[in-house]
CSV table of C-alpha atoms in Angstrom, one decimal:
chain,number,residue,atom,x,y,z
A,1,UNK,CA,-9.1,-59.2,-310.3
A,2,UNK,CA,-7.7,-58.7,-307.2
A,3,UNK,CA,-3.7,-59.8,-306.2
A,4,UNK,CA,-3.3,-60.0,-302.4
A,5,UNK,CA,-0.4,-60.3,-300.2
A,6,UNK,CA,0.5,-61.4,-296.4
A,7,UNK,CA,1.4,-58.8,-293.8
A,8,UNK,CA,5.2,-58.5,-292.5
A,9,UNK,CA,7.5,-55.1,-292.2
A,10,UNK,CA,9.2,-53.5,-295.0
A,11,UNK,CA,12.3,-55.2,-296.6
A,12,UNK,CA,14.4,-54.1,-299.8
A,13,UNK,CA,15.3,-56.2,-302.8
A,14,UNK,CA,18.8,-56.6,-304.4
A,15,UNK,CA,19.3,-57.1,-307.9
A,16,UNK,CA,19.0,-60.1,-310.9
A,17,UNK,CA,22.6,-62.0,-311.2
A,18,UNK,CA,24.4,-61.6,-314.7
A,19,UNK,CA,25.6,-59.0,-317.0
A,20,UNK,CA,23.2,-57.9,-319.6
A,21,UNK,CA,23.7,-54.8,-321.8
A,22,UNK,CA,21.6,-51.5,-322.2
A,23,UNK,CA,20.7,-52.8,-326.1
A,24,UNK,CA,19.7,-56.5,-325.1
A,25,UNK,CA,17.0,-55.0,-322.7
A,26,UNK,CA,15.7,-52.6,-325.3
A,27,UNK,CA,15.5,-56.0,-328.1
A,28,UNK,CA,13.9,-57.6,-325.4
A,29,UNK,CA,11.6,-54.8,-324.9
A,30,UNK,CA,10.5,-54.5,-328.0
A,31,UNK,CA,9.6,-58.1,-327.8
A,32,UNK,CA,7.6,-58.1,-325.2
A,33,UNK,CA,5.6,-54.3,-324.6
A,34,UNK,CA,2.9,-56.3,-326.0
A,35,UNK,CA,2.7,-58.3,-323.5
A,36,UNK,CA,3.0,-56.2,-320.9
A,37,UNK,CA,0.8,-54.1,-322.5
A,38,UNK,CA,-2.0,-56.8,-322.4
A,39,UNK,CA,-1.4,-57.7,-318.9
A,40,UNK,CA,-1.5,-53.9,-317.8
A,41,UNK,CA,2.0,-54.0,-316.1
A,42,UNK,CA,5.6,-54.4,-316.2
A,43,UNK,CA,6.6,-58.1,-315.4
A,44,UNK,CA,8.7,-58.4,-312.3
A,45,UNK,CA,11.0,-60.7,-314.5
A,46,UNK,CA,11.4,-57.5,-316.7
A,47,UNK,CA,12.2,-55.3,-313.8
A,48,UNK,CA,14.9,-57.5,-312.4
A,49,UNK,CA,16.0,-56.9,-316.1
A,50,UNK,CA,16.4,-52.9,-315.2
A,51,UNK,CA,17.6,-53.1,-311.6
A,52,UNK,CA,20.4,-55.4,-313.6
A,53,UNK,CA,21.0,-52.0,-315.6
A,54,UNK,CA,21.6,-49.8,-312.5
A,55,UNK,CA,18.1,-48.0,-312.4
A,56,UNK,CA,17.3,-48.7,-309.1
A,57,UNK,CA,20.8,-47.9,-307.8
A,58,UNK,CA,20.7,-45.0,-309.7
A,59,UNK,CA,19.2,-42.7,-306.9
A,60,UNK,CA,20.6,-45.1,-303.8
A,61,UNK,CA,22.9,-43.1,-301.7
A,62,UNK,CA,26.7,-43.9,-302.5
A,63,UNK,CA,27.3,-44.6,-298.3
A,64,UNK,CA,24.8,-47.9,-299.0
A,65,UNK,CA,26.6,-48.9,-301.7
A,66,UNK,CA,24.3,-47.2,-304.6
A,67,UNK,CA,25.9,-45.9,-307.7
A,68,UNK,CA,24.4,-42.0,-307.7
A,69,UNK,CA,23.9,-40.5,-310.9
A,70,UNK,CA,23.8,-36.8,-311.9
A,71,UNK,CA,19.9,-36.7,-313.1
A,72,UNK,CA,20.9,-35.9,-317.2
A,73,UNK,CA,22.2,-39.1,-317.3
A,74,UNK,CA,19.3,-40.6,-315.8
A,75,UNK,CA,16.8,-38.7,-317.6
A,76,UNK,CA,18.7,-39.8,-321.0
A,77,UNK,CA,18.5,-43.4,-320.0
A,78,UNK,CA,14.5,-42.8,-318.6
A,79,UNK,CA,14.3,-41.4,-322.4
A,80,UNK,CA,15.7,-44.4,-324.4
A,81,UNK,CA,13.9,-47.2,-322.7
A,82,UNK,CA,10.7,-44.6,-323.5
A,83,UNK,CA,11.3,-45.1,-326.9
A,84,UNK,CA,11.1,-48.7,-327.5
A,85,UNK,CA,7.8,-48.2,-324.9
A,86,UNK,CA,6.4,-45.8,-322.6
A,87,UNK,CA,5.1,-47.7,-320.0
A,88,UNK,CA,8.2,-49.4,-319.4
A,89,UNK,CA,10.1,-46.0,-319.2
A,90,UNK,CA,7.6,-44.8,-317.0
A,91,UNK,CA,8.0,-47.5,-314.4
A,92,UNK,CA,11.8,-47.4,-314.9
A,93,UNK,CA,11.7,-43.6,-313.8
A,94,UNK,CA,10.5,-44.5,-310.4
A,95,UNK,CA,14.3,-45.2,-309.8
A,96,UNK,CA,14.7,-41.5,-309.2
A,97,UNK,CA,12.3,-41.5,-306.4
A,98,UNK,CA,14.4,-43.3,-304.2
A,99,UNK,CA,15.6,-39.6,-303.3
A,100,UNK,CA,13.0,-38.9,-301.7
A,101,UNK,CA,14.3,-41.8,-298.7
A,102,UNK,CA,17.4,-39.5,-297.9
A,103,UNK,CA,14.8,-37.8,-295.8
A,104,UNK,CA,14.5,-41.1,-293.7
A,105,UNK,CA,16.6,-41.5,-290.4
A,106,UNK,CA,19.8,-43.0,-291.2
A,107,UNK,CA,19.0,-46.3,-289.6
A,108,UNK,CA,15.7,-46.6,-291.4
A,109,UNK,CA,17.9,-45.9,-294.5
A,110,UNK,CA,20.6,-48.9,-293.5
A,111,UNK,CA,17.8,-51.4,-293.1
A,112,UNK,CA,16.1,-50.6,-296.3
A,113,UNK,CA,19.4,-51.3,-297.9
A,114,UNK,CA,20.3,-53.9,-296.2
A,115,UNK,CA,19.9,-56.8,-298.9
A,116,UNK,CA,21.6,-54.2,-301.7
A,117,UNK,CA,21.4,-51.6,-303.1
A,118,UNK,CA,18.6,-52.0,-306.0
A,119,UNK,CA,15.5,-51.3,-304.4
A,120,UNK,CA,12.4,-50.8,-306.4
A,121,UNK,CA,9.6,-48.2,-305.1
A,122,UNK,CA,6.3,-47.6,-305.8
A,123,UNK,CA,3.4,-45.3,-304.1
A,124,UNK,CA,-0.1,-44.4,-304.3
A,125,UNK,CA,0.4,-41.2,-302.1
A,126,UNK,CA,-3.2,-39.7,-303.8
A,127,UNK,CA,-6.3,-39.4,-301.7
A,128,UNK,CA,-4.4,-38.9,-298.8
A,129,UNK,CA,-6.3,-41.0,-296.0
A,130,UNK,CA,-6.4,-40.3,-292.3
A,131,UNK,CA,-3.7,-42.1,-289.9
A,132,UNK,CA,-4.7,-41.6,-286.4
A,133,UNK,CA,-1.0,-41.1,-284.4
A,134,UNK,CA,-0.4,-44.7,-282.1
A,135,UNK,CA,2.4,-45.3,-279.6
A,136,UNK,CA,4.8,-46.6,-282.5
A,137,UNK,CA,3.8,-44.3,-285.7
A,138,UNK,CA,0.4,-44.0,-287.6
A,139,UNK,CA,-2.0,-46.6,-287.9
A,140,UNK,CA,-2.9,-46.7,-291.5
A,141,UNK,CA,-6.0,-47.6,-293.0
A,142,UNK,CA,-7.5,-47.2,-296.9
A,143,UNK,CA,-7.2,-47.3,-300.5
A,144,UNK,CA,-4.9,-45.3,-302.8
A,145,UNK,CA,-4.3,-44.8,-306.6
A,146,UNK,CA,-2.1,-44.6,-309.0
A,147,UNK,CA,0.4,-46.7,-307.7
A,148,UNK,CA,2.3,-46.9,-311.1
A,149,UNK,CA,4.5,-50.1,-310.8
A,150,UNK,CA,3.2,-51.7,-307.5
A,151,UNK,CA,3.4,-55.1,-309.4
A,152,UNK,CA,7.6,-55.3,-309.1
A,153,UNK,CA,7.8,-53.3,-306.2
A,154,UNK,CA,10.0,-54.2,-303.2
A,155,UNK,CA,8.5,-51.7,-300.7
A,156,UNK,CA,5.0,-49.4,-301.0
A,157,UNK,CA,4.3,-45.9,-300.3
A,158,UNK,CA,0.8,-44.5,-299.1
A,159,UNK,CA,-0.2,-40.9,-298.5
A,160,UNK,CA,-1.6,-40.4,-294.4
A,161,UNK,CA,-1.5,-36.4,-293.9
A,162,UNK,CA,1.2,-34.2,-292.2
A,163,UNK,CA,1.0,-32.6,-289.5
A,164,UNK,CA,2.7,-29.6,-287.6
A,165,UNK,CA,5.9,-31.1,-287.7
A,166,UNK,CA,5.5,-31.3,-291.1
A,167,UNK,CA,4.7,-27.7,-292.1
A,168,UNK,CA,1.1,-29.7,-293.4
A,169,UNK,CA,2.8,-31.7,-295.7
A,170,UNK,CA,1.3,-35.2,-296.6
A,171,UNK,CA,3.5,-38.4,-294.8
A,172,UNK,CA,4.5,-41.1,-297.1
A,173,UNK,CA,4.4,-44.5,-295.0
A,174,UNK,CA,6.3,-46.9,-296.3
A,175,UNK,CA,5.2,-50.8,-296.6
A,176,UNK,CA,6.3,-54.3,-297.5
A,177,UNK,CA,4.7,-55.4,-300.5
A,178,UNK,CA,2.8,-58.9,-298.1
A,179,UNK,CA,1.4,-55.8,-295.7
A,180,UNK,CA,-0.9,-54.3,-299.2
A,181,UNK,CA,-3.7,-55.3,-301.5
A,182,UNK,CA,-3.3,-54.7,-305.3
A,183,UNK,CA,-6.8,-54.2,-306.4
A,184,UNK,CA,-6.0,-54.5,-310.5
A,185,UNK,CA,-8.2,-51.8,-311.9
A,186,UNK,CA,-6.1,-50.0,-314.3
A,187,UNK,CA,-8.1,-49.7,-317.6
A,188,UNK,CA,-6.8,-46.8,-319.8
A,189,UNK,CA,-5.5,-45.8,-322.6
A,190,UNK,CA,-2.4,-44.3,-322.4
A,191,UNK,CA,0.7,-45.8,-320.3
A,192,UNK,CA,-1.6,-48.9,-320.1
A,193,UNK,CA,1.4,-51.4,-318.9
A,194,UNK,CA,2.5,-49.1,-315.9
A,195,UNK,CA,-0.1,-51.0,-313.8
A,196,UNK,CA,-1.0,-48.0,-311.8
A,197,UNK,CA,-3.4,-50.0,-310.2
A,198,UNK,CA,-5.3,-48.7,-306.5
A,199,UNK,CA,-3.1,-49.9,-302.9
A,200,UNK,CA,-5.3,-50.8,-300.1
A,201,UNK,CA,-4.3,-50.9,-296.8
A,202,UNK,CA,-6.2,-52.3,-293.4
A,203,UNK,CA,-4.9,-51.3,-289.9
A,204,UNK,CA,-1.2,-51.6,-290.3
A,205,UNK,CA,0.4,-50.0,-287.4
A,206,UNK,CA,3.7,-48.2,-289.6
A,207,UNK,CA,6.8,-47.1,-287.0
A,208,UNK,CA,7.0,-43.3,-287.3
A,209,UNK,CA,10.8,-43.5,-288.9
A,210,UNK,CA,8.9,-45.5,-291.9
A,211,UNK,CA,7.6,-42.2,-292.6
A,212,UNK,CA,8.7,-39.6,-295.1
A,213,UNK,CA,7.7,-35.8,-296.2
A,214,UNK,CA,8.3,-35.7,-300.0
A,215,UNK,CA,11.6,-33.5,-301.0
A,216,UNK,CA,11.9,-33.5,-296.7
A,217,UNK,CA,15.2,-32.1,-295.6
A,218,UNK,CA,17.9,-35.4,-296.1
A,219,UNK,CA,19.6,-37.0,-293.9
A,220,UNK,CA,22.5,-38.3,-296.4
A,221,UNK,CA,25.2,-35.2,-297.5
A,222,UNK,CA,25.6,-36.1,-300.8
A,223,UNK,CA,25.6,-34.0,-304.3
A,224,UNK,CA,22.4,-35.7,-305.9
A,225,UNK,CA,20.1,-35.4,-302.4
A,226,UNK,CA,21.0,-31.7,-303.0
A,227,UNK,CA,19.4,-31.5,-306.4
A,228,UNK,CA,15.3,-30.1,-306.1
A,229,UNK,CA,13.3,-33.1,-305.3
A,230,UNK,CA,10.4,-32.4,-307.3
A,231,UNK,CA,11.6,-30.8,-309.7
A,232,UNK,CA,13.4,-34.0,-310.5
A,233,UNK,CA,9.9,-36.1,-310.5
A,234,UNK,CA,8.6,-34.1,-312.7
A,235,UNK,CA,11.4,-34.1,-314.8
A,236,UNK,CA,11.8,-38.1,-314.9
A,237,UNK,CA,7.8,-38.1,-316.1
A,238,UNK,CA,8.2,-35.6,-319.0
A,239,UNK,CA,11.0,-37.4,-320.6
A,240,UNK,CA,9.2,-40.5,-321.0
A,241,UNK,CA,6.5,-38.1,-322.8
A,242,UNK,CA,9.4,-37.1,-325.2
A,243,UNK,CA,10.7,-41.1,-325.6
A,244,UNK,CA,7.3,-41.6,-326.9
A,245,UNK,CA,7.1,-38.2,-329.1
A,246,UNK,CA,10.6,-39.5,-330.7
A,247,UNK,CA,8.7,-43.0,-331.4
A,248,UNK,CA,6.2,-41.6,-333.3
A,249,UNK,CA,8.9,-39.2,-335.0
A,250,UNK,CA,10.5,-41.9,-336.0
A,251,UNK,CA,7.3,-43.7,-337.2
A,252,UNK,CA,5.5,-40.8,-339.2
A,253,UNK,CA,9.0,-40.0,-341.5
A,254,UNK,CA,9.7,-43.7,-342.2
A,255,UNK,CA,6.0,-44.4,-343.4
A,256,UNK,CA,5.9,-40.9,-344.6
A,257,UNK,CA,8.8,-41.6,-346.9
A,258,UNK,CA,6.8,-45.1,-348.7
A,259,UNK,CA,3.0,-44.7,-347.7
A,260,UNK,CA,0.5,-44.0,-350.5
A,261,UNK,CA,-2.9,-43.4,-349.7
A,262,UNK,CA,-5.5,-46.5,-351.2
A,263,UNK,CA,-7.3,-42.9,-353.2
A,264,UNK,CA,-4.2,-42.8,-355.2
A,265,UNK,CA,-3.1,-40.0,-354.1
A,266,UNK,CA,0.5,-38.7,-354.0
A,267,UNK,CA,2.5,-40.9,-350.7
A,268,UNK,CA,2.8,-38.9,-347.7
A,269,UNK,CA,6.6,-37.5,-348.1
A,270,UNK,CA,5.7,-35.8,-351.5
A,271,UNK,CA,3.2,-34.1,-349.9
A,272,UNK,CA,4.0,-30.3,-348.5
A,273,UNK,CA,2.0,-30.2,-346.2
A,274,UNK,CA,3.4,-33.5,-344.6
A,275,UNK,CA,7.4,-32.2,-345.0
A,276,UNK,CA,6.5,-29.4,-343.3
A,277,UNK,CA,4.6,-30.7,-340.3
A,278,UNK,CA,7.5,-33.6,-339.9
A,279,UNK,CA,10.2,-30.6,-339.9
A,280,UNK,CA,8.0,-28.1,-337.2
A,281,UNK,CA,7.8,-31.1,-335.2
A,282,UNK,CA,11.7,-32.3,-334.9
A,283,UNK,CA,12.3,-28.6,-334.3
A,284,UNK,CA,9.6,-28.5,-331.4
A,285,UNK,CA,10.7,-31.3,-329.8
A,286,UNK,CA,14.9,-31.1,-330.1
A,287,UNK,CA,14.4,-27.1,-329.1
A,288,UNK,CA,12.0,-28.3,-326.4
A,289,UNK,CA,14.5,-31.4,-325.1
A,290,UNK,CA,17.3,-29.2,-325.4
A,291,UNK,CA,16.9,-26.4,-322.9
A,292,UNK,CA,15.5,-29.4,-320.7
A,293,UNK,CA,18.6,-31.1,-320.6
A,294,UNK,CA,20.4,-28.1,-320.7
A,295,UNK,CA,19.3,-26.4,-317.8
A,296,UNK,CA,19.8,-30.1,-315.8
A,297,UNK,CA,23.8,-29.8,-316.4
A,298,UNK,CA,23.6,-26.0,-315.3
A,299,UNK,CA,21.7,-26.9,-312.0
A,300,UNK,CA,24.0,-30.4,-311.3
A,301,UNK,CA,26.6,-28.1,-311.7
A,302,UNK,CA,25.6,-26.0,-309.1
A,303,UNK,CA,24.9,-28.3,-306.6
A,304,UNK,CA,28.4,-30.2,-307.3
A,305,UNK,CA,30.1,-26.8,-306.4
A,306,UNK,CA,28.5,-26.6,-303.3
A,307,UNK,CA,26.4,-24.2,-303.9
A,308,UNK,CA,22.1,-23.7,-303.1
A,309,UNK,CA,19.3,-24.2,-305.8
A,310,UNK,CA,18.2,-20.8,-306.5
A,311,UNK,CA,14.2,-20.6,-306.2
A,312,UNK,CA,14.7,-19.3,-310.0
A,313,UNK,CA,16.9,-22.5,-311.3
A,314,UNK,CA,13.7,-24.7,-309.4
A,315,UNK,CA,11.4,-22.8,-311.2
A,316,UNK,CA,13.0,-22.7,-314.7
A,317,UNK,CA,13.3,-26.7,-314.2
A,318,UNK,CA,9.6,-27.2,-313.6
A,319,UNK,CA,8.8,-24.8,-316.3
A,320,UNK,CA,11.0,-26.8,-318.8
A,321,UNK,CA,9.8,-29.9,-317.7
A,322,UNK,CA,5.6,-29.2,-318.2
A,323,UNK,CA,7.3,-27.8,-321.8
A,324,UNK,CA,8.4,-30.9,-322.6
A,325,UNK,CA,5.7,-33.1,-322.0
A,326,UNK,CA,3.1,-30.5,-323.5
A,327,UNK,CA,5.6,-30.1,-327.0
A,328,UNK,CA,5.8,-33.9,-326.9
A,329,UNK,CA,1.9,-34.6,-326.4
A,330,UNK,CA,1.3,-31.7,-329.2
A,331,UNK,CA,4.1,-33.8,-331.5
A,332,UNK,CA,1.9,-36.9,-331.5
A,333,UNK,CA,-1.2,-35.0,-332.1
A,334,UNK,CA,-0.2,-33.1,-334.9
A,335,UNK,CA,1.4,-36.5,-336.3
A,336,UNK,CA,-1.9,-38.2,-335.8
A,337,UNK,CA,-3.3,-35.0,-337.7
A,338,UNK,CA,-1.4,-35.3,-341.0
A,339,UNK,CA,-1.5,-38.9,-341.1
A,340,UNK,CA,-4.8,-39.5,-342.9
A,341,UNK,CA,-7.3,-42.3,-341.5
A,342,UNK,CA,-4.9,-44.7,-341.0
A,343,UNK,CA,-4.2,-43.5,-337.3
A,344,UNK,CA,-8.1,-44.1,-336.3
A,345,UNK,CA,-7.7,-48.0,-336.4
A,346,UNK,CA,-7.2,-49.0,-332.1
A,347,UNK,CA,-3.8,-50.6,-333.0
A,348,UNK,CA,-2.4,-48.3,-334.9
A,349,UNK,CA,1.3,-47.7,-333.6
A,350,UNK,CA,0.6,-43.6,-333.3
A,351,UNK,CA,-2.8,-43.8,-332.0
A,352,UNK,CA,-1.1,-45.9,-329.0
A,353,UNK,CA,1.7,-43.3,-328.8
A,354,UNK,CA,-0.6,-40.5,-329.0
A,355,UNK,CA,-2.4,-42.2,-325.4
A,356,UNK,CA,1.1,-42.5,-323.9
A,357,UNK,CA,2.2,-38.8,-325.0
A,358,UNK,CA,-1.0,-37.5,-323.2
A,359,UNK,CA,-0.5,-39.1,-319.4
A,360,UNK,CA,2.8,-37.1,-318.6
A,361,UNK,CA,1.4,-33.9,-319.8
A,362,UNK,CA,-2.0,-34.5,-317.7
A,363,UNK,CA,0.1,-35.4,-314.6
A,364,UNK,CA,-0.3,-32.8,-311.5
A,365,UNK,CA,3.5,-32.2,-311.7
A,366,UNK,CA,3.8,-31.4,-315.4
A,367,UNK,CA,0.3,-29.3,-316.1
A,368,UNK,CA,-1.3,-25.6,-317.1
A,369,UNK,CA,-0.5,-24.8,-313.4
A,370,UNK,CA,3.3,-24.8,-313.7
A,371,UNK,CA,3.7,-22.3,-316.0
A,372,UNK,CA,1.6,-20.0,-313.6
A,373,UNK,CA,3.5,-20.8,-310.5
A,374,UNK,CA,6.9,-20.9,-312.9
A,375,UNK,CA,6.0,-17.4,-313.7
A,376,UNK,CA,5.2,-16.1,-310.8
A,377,UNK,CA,8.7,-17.1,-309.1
A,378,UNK,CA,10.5,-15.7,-312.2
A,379,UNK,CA,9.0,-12.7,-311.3
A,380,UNK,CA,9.9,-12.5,-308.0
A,381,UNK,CA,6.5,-13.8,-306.6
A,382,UNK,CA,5.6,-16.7,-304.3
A,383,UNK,CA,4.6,-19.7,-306.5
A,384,UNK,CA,1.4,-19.5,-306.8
A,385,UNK,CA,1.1,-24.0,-307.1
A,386,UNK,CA,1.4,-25.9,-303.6
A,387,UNK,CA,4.9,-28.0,-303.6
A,388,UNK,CA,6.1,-26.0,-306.2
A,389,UNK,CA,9.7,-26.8,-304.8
């Protein structure tokens, strides 16, 4: 199936009319994850429904009329909407990424904002696809994945490569949603509703100030555009792992505590082997989401003082962030483990958490190679993992 949309230049969108509390959209959530679960995205009804809770003002600089927050507060939101379902937290998290437009000329920035503040953003910056330069900008051309959220999206991002000006770091061009295809071939089985689904693009001539480098030096002086750009993507991605790692928590010990087995045998809380598992794994994942969270108050603290990220405090925050997701992917597992044979049914509540716990941890920002470039930089060594920082 394939959803197109006419051509025009890149406009914002403002947010839903109407108060509406943090617990209504979680009820409602839980209502409909099914849905968007079948459907393989996030209604755009649903995200009008979290630009209504701030999330996509959230990372909108103050001077156009955002409401900044420091990114523990955002993360804890990202986390609780993760709970009720992962999907839905994953596409929320994307309202963190509207950082990464303080690096946009200041006019590009006004225009963008022009309608409000709430502006939802969504890219498929991965193959990066050749741009030949034009009088204007770039003229883009090709197709692009993972565009998680495309479907509520009121502008696009595609990858076209850097350049010297750049220091070889990838472009991201941005585009109004009539000037892209949405090819709808998302078919997994984890994060199923985020409708990462494949952008294409044909001959779009994008103006040069629609362009972006990724954690690119910003043009807005304020405390959050100070904070380590990617460190903070990764970080919005591996708290939606431990949302889901929670769910399942919260799953295995209230079966645990009234689920016998059809053999007879004794129900799963008066088993030893269960109790202990269920206690490893709250201890995993609390020790795991503490120093995360942790070390996001020391380094907000730091940059509210005035003071530079230290290449250390960068690296300890991607370090903690690949933590997370892999403690929280190796929570589900072991979960699924102790369960018995109930978990191998399709539907089975932790057999769909376990696919949701897996994407964050397989994601280029959160895996094996962080801890190696982490390392490195904690021992005083260049990281050893491209856009480390």
């Amino acid at each position: 199936m394939v959803h197109t949309r006419q051509a025009g230049p890149p406009a914002a969108g403002s947010s839903a009319s109407g108060a509406v509390t943090f617990d209504e959209v979680l009820a409602e959530l839980a209502e409909r994850r099914v849905e968007f679960r079948e459907q393989r995205y996030v209604s755009r009804d649903f995200v009008a429904r979290l630009k209504q809770l701030g999330l996509y003002r959230a990372s909108t600089p103050a001077k156009f009329g955002g409401e900044p927050l420091p990114p523990a507060e955002f993360l804890d939101r990202i986390e609780r909407i993760s709970v009720v379902d992962g999907s839905t937290g994953w596409v929320a998290s994307f309202g963190s990424s509207l950082v990464y437009f303080a690096a946009l000329p200041l006019e590009t920035q006004a225009e963008l904002y022009a309608d409000g503040p709430d502006v939802v953003f969504a890219g498929g910056l991965f193959p990066v696809q050749p741009a030949p330069p034009t009088e204007r900008g770039f003229l883009v051309n090709g197709r692009w994945k993972f565009a998680s959220g495309c479907m509520g999206a009121d502008i696009l991002g595609v990858g076209i490569p850097g350049d010297d000006s750049t220091g070889g770091k990838p472009r991201t061009a941005l585009l109004r949603p009539e000037q892209v295809e949405i090819v709808q071939d998302w078919d997994v089985v984890g994060m199923r509703a985020t409708g990462s689904f494949d952008l294409v693009v044909r001959g779009v001539d994008v103006p040069r100030e629609w362009t972006f480098i990724r954690g690119g030096q910003p043009t807005v002086d304020e405390p959050l555009y100070r904070y380590p750009t990617i460190a903070y993507a990764a970080q919005v991605l591996a708290v939606v792992g431990a949302g889901v790692a929670r769910a399942a928590l919260d799953y295995a010990e209230e079966v645990g505590a009234g689920y016998a087995g059809v053999t007879g045998a004794p129900k799963l809380a008066d088993r030893a082997y269960y109790r202990t598992e269920i206690a490893t794994a709250e201890a995993a994942l609390r020790s795991a989401r503490a120093w995360f969270y942790e070390l996001s108050h020391s380094v907000w603290e730091t940059v509210v003082a005035g003071d530079a990220v230290t290449d250390e405090q960068n690296a300890q925050l991607r370090l903690a962030s690949a933590h997370l997701a892999k403690t929280s992917s190796d929570v589900v597992g072991r979960l699924v483990e102790i369960s018995g044979t109930a978990p191998i049914n399709q539907n089975h509540p932790l057999q769909l958490l376990l696919g949701d716990a897996l994407v964050p941890k397989q994601h280029a920002f959160l895996g094996p190679a962080m801890y190696d470039a982490a390392g490195a930089v904690l021992m005083g060594q260049p990281p050893t993992t491209p856009g480390f920082r």
